[in-house]
PDB file of N, CA, C and O in Angstrom:
ATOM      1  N   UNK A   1     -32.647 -22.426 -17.269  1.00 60.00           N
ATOM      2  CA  UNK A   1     -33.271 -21.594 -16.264  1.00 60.00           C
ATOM      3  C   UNK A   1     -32.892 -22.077 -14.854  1.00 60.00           C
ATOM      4  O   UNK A   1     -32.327 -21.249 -14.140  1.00 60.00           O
ATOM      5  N   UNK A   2     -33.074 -23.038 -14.461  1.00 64.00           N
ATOM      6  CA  UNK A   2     -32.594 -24.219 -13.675  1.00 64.00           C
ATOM      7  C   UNK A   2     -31.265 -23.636 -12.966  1.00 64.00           C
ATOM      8  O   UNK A   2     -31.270 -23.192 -11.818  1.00 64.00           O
ATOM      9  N   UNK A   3     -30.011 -23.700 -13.881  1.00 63.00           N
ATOM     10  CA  UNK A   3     -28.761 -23.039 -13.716  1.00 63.00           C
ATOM     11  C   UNK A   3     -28.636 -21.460 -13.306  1.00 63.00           C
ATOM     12  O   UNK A   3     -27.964 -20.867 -12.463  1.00 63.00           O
ATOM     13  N   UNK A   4     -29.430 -21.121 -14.122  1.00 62.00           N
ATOM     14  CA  UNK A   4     -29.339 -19.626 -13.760  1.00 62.00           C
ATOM     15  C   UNK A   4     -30.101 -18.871 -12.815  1.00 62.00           C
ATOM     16  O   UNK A   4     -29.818 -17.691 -12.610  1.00 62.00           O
ATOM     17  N   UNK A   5     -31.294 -19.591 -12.063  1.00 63.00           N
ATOM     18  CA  UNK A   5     -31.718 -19.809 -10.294  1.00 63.00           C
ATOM     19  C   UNK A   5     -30.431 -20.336  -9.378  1.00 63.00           C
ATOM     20  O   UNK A   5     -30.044 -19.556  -8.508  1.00 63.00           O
ATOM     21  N   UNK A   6     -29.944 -21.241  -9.479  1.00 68.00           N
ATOM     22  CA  UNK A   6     -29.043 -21.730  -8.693  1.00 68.00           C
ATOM     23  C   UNK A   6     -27.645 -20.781  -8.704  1.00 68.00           C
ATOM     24  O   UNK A   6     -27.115 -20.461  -7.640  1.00 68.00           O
ATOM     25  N   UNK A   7     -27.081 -20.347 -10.057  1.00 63.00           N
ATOM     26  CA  UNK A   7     -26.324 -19.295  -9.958  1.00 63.00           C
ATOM     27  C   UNK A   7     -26.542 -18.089  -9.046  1.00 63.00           C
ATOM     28  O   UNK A   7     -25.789 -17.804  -8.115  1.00 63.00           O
ATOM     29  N   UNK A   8     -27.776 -17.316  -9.434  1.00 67.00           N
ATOM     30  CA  UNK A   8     -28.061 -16.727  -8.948  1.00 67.00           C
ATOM     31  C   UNK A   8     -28.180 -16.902  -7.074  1.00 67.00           C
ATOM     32  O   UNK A   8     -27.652 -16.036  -6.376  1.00 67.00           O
ATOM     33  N   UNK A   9     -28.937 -18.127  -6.409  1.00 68.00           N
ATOM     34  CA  UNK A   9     -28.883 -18.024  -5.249  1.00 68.00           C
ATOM     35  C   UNK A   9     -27.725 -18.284  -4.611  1.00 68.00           C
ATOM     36  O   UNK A   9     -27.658 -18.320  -3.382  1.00 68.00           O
ATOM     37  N   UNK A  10     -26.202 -18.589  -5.790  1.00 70.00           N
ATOM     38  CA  UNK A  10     -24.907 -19.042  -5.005  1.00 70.00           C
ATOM     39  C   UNK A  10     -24.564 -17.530  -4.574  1.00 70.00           C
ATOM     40  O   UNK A  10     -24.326 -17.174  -3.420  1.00 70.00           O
ATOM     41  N   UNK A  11     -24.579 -16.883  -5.467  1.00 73.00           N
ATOM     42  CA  UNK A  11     -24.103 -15.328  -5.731  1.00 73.00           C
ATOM     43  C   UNK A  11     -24.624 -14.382  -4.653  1.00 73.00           C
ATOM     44  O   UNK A  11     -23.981 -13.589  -3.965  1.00 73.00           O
ATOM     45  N   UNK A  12     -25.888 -14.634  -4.660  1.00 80.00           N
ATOM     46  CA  UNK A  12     -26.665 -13.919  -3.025  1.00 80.00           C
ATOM     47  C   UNK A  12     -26.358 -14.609  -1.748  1.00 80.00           C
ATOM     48  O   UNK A  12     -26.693 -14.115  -0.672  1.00 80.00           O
ATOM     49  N   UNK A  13     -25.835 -15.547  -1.824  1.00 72.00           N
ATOM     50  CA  UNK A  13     -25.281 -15.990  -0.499  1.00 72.00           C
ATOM     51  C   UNK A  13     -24.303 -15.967  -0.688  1.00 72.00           C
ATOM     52  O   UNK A  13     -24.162 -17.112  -0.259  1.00 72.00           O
ATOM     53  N   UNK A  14     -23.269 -15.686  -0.991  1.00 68.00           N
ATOM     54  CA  UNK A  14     -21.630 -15.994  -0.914  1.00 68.00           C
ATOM     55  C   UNK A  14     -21.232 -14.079  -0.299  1.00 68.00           C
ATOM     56  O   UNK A  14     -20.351 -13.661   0.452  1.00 68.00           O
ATOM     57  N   UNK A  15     -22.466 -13.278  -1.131  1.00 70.00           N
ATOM     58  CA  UNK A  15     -22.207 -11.886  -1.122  1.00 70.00           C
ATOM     59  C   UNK A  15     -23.038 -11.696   0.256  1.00 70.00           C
ATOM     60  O   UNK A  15     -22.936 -10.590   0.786  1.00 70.00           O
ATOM     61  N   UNK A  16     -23.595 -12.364   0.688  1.00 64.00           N
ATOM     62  CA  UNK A  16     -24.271 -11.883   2.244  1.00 64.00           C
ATOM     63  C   UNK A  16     -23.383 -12.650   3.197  1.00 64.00           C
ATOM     64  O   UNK A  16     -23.292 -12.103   4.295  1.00 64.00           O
ATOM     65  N   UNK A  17     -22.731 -13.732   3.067  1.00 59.00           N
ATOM     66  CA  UNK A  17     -21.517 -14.035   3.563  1.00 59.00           C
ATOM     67  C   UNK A  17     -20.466 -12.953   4.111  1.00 59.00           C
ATOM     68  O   UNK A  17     -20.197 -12.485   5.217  1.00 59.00           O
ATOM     69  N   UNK A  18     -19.879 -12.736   2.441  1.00 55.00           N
ATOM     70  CA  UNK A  18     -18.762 -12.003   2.527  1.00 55.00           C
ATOM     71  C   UNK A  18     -19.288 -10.424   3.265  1.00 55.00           C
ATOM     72  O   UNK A  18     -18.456  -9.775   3.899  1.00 55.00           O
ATOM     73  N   UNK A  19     -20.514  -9.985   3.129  1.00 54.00           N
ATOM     74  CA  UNK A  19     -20.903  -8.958   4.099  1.00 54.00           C
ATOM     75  C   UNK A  19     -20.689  -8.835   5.388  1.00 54.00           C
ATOM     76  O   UNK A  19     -20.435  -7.833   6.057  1.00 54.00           O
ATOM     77  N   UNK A  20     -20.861 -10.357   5.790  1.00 56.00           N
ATOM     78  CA  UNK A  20     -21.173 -10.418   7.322  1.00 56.00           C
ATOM     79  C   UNK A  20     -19.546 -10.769   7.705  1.00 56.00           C
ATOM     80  O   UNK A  20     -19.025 -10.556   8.799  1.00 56.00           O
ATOM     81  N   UNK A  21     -18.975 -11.284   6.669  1.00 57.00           N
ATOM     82  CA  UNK A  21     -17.390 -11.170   7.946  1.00 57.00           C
ATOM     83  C   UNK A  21     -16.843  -9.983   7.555  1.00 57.00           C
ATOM     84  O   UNK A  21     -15.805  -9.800   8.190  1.00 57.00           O
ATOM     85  N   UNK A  22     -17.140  -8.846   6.582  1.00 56.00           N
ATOM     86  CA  UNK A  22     -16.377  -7.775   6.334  1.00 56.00           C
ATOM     87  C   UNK A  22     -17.214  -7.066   7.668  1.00 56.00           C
ATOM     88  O   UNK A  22     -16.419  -6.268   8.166  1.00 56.00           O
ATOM     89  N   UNK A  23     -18.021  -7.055   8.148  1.00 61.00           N
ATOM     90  CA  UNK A  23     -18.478  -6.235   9.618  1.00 61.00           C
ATOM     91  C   UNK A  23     -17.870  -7.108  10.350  1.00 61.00           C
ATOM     92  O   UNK A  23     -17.014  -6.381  10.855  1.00 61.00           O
ATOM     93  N   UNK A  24     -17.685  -8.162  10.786  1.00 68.00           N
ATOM     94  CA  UNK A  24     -16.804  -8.724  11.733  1.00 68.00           C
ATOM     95  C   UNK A  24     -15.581  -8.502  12.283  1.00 68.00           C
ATOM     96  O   UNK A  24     -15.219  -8.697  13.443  1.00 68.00           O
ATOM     97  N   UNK A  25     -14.818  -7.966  11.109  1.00 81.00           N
ATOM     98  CA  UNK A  25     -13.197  -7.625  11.187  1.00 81.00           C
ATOM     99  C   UNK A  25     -13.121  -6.176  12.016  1.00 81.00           C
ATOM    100  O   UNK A  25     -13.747  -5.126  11.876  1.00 81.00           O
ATOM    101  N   UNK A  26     -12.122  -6.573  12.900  1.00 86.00           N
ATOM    102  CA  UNK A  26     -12.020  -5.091  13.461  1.00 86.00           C
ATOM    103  C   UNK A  26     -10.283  -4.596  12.649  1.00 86.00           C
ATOM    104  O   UNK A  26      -9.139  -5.020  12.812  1.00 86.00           O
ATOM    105  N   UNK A  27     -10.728  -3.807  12.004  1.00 86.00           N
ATOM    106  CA  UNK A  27      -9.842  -3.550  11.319  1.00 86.00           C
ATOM    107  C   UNK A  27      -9.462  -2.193  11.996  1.00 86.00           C
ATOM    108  O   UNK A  27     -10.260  -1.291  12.252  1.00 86.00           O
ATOM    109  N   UNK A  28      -7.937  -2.189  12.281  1.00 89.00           N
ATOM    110  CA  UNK A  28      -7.583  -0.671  12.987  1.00 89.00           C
ATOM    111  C   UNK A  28      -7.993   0.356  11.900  1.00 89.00           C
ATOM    112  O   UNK A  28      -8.927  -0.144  11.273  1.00 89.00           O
ATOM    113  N   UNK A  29      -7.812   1.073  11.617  1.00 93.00           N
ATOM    114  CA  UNK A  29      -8.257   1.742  10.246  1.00 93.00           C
ATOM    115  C   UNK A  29      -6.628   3.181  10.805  1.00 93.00           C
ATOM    116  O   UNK A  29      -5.559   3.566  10.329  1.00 93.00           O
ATOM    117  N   UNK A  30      -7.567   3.459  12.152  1.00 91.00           N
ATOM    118  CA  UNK A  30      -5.845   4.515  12.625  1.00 91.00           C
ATOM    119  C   UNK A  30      -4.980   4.359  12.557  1.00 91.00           C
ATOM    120  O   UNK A  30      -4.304   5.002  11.754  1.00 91.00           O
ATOM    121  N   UNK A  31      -4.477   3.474  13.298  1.00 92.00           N
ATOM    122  CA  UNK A  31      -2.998   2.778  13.437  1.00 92.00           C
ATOM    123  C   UNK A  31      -2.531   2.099  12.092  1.00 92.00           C
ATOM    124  O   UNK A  31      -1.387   1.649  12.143  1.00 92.00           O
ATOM    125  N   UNK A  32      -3.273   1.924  10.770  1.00 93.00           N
ATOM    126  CA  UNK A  32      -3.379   1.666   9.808  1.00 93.00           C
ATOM    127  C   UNK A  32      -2.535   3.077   8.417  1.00 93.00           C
ATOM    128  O   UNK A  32      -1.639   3.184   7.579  1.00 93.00           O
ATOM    129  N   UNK A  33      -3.458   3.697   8.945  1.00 95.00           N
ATOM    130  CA  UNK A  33      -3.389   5.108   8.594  1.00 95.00           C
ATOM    131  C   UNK A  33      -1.840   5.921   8.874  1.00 95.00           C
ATOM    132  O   UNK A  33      -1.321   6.691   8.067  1.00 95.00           O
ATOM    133  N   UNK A  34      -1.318   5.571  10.096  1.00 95.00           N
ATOM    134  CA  UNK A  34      -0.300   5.881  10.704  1.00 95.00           C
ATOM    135  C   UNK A  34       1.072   5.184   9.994  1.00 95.00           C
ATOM    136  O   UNK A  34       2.151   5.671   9.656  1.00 95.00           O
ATOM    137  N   UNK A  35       0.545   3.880   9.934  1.00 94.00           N
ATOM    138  CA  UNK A  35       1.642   3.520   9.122  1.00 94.00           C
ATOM    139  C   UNK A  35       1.840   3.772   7.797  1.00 94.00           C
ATOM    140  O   UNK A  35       2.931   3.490   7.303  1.00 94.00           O
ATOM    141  N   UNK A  36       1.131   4.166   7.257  1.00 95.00           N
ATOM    142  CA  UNK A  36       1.209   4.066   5.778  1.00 95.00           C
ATOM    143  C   UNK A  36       1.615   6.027   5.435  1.00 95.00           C
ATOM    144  O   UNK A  36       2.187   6.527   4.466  1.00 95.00           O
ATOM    145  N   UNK A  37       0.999   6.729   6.748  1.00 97.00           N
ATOM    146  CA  UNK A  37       1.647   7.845   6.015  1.00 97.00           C
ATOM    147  C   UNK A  37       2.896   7.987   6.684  1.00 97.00           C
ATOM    148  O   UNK A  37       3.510   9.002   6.355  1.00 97.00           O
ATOM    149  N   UNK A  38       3.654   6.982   7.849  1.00 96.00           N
ATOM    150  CA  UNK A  38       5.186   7.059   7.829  1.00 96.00           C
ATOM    151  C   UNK A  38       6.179   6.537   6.402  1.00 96.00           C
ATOM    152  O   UNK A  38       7.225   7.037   5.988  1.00 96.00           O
ATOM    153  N   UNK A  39       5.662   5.754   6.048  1.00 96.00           N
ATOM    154  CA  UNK A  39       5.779   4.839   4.840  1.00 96.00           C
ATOM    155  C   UNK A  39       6.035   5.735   3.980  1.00 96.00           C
ATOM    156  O   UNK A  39       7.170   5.792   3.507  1.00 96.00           O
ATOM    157  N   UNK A  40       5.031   6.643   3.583  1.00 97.00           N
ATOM    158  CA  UNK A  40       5.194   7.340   2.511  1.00 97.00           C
ATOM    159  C   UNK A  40       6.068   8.560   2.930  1.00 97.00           C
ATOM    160  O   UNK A  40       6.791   9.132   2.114  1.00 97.00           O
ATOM    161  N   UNK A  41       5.976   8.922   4.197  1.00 97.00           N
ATOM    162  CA  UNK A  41       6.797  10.328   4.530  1.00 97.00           C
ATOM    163  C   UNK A  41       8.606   9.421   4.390  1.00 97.00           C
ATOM    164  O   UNK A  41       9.476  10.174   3.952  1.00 97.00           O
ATOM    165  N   UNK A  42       9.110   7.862   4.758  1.00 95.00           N
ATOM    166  CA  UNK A  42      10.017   8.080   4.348  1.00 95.00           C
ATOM    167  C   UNK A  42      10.684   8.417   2.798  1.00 95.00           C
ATOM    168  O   UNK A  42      11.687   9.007   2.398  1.00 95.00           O
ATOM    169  N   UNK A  43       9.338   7.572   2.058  1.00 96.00           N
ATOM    170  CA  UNK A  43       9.740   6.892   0.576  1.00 96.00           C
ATOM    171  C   UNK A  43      10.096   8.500   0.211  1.00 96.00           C
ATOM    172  O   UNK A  43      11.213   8.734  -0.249  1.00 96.00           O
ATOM    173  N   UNK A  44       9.203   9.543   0.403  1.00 97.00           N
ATOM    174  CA  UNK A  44       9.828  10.923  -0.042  1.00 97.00           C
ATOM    175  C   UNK A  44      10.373  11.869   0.548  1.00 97.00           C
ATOM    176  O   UNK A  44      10.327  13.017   0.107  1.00 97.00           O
ATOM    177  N   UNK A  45      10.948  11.557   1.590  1.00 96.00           N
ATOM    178  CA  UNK A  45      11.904  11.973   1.837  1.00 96.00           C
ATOM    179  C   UNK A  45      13.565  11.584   0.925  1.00 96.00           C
ATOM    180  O   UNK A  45      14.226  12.388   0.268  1.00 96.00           O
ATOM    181  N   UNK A  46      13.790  10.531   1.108  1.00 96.00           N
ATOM    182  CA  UNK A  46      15.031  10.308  -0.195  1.00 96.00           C
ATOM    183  C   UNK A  46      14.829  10.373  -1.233  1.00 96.00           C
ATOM    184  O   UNK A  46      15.902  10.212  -1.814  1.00 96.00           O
ATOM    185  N   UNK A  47      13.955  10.541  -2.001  1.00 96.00           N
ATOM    186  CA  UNK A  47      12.906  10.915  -3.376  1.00 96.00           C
ATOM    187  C   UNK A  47      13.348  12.357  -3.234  1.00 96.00           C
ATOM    188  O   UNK A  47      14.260  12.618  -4.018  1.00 96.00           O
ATOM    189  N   UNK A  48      13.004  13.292  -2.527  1.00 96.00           N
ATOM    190  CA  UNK A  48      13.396  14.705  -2.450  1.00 96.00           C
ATOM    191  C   UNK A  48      14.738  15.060  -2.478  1.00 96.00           C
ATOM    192  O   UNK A  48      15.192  15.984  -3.153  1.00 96.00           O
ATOM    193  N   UNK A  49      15.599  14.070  -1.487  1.00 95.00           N
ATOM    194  CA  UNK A  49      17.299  14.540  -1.071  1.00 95.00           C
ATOM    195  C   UNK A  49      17.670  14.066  -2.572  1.00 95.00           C
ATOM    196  O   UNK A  49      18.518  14.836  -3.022  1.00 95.00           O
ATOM    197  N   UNK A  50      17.247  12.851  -3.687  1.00 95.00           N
ATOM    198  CA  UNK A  50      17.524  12.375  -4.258  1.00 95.00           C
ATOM    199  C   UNK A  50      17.921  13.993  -5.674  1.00 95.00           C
ATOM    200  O   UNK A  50      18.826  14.616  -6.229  1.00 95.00           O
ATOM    201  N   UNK A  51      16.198  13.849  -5.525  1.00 96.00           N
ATOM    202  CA  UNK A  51      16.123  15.458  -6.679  1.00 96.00           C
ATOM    203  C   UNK A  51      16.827  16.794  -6.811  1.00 96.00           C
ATOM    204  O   UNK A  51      17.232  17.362  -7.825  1.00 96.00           O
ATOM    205  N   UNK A  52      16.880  17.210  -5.349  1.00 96.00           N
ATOM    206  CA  UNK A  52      17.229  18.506  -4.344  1.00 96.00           C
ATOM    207  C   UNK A  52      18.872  17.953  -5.044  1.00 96.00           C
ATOM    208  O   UNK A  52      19.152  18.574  -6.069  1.00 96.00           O
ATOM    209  N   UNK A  53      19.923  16.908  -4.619  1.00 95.00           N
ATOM    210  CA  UNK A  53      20.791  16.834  -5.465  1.00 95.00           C
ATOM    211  C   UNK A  53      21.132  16.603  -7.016  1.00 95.00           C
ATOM    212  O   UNK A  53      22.085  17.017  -7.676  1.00 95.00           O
ATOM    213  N   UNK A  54      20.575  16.197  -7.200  1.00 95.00           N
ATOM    214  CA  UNK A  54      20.620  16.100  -8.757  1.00 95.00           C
ATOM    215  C   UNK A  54      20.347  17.305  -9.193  1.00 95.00           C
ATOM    216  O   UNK A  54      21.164  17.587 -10.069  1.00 95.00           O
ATOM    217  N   UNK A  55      19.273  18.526  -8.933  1.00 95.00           N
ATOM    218  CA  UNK A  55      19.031  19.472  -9.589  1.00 95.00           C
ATOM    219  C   UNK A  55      20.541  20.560  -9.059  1.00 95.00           C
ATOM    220  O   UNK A  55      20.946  21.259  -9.988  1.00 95.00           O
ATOM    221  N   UNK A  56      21.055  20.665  -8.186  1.00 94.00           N
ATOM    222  CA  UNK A  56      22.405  21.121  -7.685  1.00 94.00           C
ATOM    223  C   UNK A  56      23.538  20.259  -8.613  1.00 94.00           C
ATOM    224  O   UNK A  56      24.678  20.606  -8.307  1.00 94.00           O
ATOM    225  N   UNK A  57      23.506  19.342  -9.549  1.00 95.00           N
ATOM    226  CA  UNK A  57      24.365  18.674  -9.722  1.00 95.00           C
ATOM    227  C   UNK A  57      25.460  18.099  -9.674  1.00 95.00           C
ATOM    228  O   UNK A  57      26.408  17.946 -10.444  1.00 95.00           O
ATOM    229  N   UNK A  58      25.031  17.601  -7.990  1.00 92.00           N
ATOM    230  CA  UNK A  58      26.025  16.451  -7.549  1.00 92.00           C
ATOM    231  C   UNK A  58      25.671  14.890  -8.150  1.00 92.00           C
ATOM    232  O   UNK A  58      24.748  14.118  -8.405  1.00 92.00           O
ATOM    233  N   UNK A  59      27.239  15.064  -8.169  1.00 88.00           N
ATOM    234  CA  UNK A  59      27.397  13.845  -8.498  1.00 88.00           C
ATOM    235  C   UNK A  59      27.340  12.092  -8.296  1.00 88.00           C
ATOM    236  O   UNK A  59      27.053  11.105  -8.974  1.00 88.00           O
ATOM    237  N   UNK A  60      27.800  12.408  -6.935  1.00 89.00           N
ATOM    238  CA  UNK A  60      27.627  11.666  -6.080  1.00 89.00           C
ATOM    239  C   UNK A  60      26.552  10.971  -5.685  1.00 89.00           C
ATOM    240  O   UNK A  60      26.228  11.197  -4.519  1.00 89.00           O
ATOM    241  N   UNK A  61      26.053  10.390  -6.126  1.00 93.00           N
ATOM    242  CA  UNK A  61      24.951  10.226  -5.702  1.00 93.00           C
ATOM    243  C   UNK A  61      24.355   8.600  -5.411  1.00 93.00           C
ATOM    244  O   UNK A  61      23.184   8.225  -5.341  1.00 93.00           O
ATOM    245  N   UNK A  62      25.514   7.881  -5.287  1.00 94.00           N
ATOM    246  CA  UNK A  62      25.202   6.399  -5.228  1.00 94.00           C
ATOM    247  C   UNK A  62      25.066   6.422  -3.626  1.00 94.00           C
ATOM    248  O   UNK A  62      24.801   5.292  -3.217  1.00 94.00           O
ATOM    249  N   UNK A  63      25.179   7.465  -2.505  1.00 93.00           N
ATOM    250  CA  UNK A  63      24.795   6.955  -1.434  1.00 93.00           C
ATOM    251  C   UNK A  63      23.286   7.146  -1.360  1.00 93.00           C
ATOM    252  O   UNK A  63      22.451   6.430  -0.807  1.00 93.00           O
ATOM    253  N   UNK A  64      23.164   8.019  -1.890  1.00 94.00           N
ATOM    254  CA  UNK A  64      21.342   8.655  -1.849  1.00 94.00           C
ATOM    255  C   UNK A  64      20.968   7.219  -2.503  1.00 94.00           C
ATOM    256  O   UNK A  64      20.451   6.443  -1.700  1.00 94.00           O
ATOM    257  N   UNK A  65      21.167   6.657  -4.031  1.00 95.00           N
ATOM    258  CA  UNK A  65      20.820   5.754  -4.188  1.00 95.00           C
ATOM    259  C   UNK A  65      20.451   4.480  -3.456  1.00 95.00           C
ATOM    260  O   UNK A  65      19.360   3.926  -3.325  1.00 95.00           O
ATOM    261  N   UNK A  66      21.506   4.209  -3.071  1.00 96.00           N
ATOM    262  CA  UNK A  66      21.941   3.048  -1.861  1.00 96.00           C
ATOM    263  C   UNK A  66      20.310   3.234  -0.849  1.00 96.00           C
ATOM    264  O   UNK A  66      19.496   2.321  -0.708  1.00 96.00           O
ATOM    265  N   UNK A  67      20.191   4.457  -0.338  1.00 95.00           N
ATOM    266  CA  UNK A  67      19.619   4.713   0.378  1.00 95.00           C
ATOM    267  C   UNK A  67      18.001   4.464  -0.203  1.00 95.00           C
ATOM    268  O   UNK A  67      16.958   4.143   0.366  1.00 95.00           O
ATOM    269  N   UNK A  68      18.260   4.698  -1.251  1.00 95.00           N
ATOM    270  CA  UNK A  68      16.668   4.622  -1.337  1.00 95.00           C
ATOM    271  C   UNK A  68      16.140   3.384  -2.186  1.00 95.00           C
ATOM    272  O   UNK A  68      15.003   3.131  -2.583  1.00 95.00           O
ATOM    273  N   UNK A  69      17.416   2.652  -2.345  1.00 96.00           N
ATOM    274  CA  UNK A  69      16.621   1.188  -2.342  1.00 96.00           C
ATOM    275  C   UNK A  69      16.539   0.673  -0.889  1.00 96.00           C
ATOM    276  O   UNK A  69      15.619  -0.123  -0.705  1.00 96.00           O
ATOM    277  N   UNK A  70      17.135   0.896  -0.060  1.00 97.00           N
ATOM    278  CA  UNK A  70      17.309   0.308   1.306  1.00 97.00           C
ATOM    279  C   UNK A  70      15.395   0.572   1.507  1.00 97.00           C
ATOM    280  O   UNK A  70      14.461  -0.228   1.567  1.00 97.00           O
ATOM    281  N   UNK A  71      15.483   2.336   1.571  1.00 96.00           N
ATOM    282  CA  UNK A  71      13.727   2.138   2.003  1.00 96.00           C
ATOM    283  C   UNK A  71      12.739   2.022   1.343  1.00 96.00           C
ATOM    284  O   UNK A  71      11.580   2.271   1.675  1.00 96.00           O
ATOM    285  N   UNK A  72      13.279   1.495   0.012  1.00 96.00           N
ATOM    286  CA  UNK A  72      11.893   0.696  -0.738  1.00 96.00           C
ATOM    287  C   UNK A  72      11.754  -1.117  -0.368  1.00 96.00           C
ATOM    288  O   UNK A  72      10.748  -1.821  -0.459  1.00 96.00           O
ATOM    289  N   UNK A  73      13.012  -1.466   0.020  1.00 96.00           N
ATOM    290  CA  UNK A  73      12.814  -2.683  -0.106  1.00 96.00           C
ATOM    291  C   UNK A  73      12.415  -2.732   1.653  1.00 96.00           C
ATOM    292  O   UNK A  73      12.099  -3.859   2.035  1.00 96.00           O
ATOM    293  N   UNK A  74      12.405  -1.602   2.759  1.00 95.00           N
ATOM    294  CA  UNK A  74      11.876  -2.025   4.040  1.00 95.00           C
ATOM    295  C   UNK A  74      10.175  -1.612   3.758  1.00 95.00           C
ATOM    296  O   UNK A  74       9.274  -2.177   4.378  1.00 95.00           O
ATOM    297  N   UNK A  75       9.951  -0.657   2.837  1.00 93.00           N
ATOM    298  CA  UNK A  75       8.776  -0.251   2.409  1.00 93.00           C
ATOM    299  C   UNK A  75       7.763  -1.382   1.943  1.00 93.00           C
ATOM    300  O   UNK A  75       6.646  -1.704   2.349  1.00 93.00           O
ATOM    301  N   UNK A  76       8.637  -1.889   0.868  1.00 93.00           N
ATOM    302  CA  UNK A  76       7.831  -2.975   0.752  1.00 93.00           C
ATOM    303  C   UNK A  76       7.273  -4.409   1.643  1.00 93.00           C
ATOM    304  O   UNK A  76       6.197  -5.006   1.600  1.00 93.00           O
ATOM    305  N   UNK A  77       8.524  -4.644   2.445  1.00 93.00           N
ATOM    306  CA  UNK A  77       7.916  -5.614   3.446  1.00 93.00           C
ATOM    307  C   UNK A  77       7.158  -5.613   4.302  1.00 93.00           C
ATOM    308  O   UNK A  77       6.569  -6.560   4.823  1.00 93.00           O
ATOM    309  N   UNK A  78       7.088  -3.747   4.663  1.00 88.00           N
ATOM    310  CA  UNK A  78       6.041  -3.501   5.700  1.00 88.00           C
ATOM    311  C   UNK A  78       4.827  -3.306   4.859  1.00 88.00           C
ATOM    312  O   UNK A  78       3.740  -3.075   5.388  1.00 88.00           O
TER     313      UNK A  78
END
């Protein structure tokens, strides 16, 4: 019983903790927002040129490729 008081009061304070710095953070939430739907407007954009050719069946297509590992791997770092 002992343990499971003390559990219990670690758990209510660690979670009123973590409350009080999640209101602390000023988190942009816009400029947040902004990036992530450029992010995604590039990832499908070459996702589309990718399809849009293939369904035309060109062949060619290792530059589109090329291309769209280029903006997954800048995708991912950002």
């Amino acid at each position: 019983m002992k343990y499971l008081l003390t559990f219990a009061f670690l758990l209510i304070a660690v979670s009123g903790i973590s409350a009080q710095t999640a209101s602390r953070l000023d988190i942009p939430y816009d400029s947040l927002r902004t990036v992530l739907e450029e992010i995604y407007d590039l990832d499908q954009e070459v996702r589309i040129d990718f399809v849009e050719r293939t369904q035309r069946g060109d062949t060619s297509l290792s530059a589109v490729k090329a291309k769209m590992r280029e903006v997954d791997s800048a995708n991912q770092v950002e």
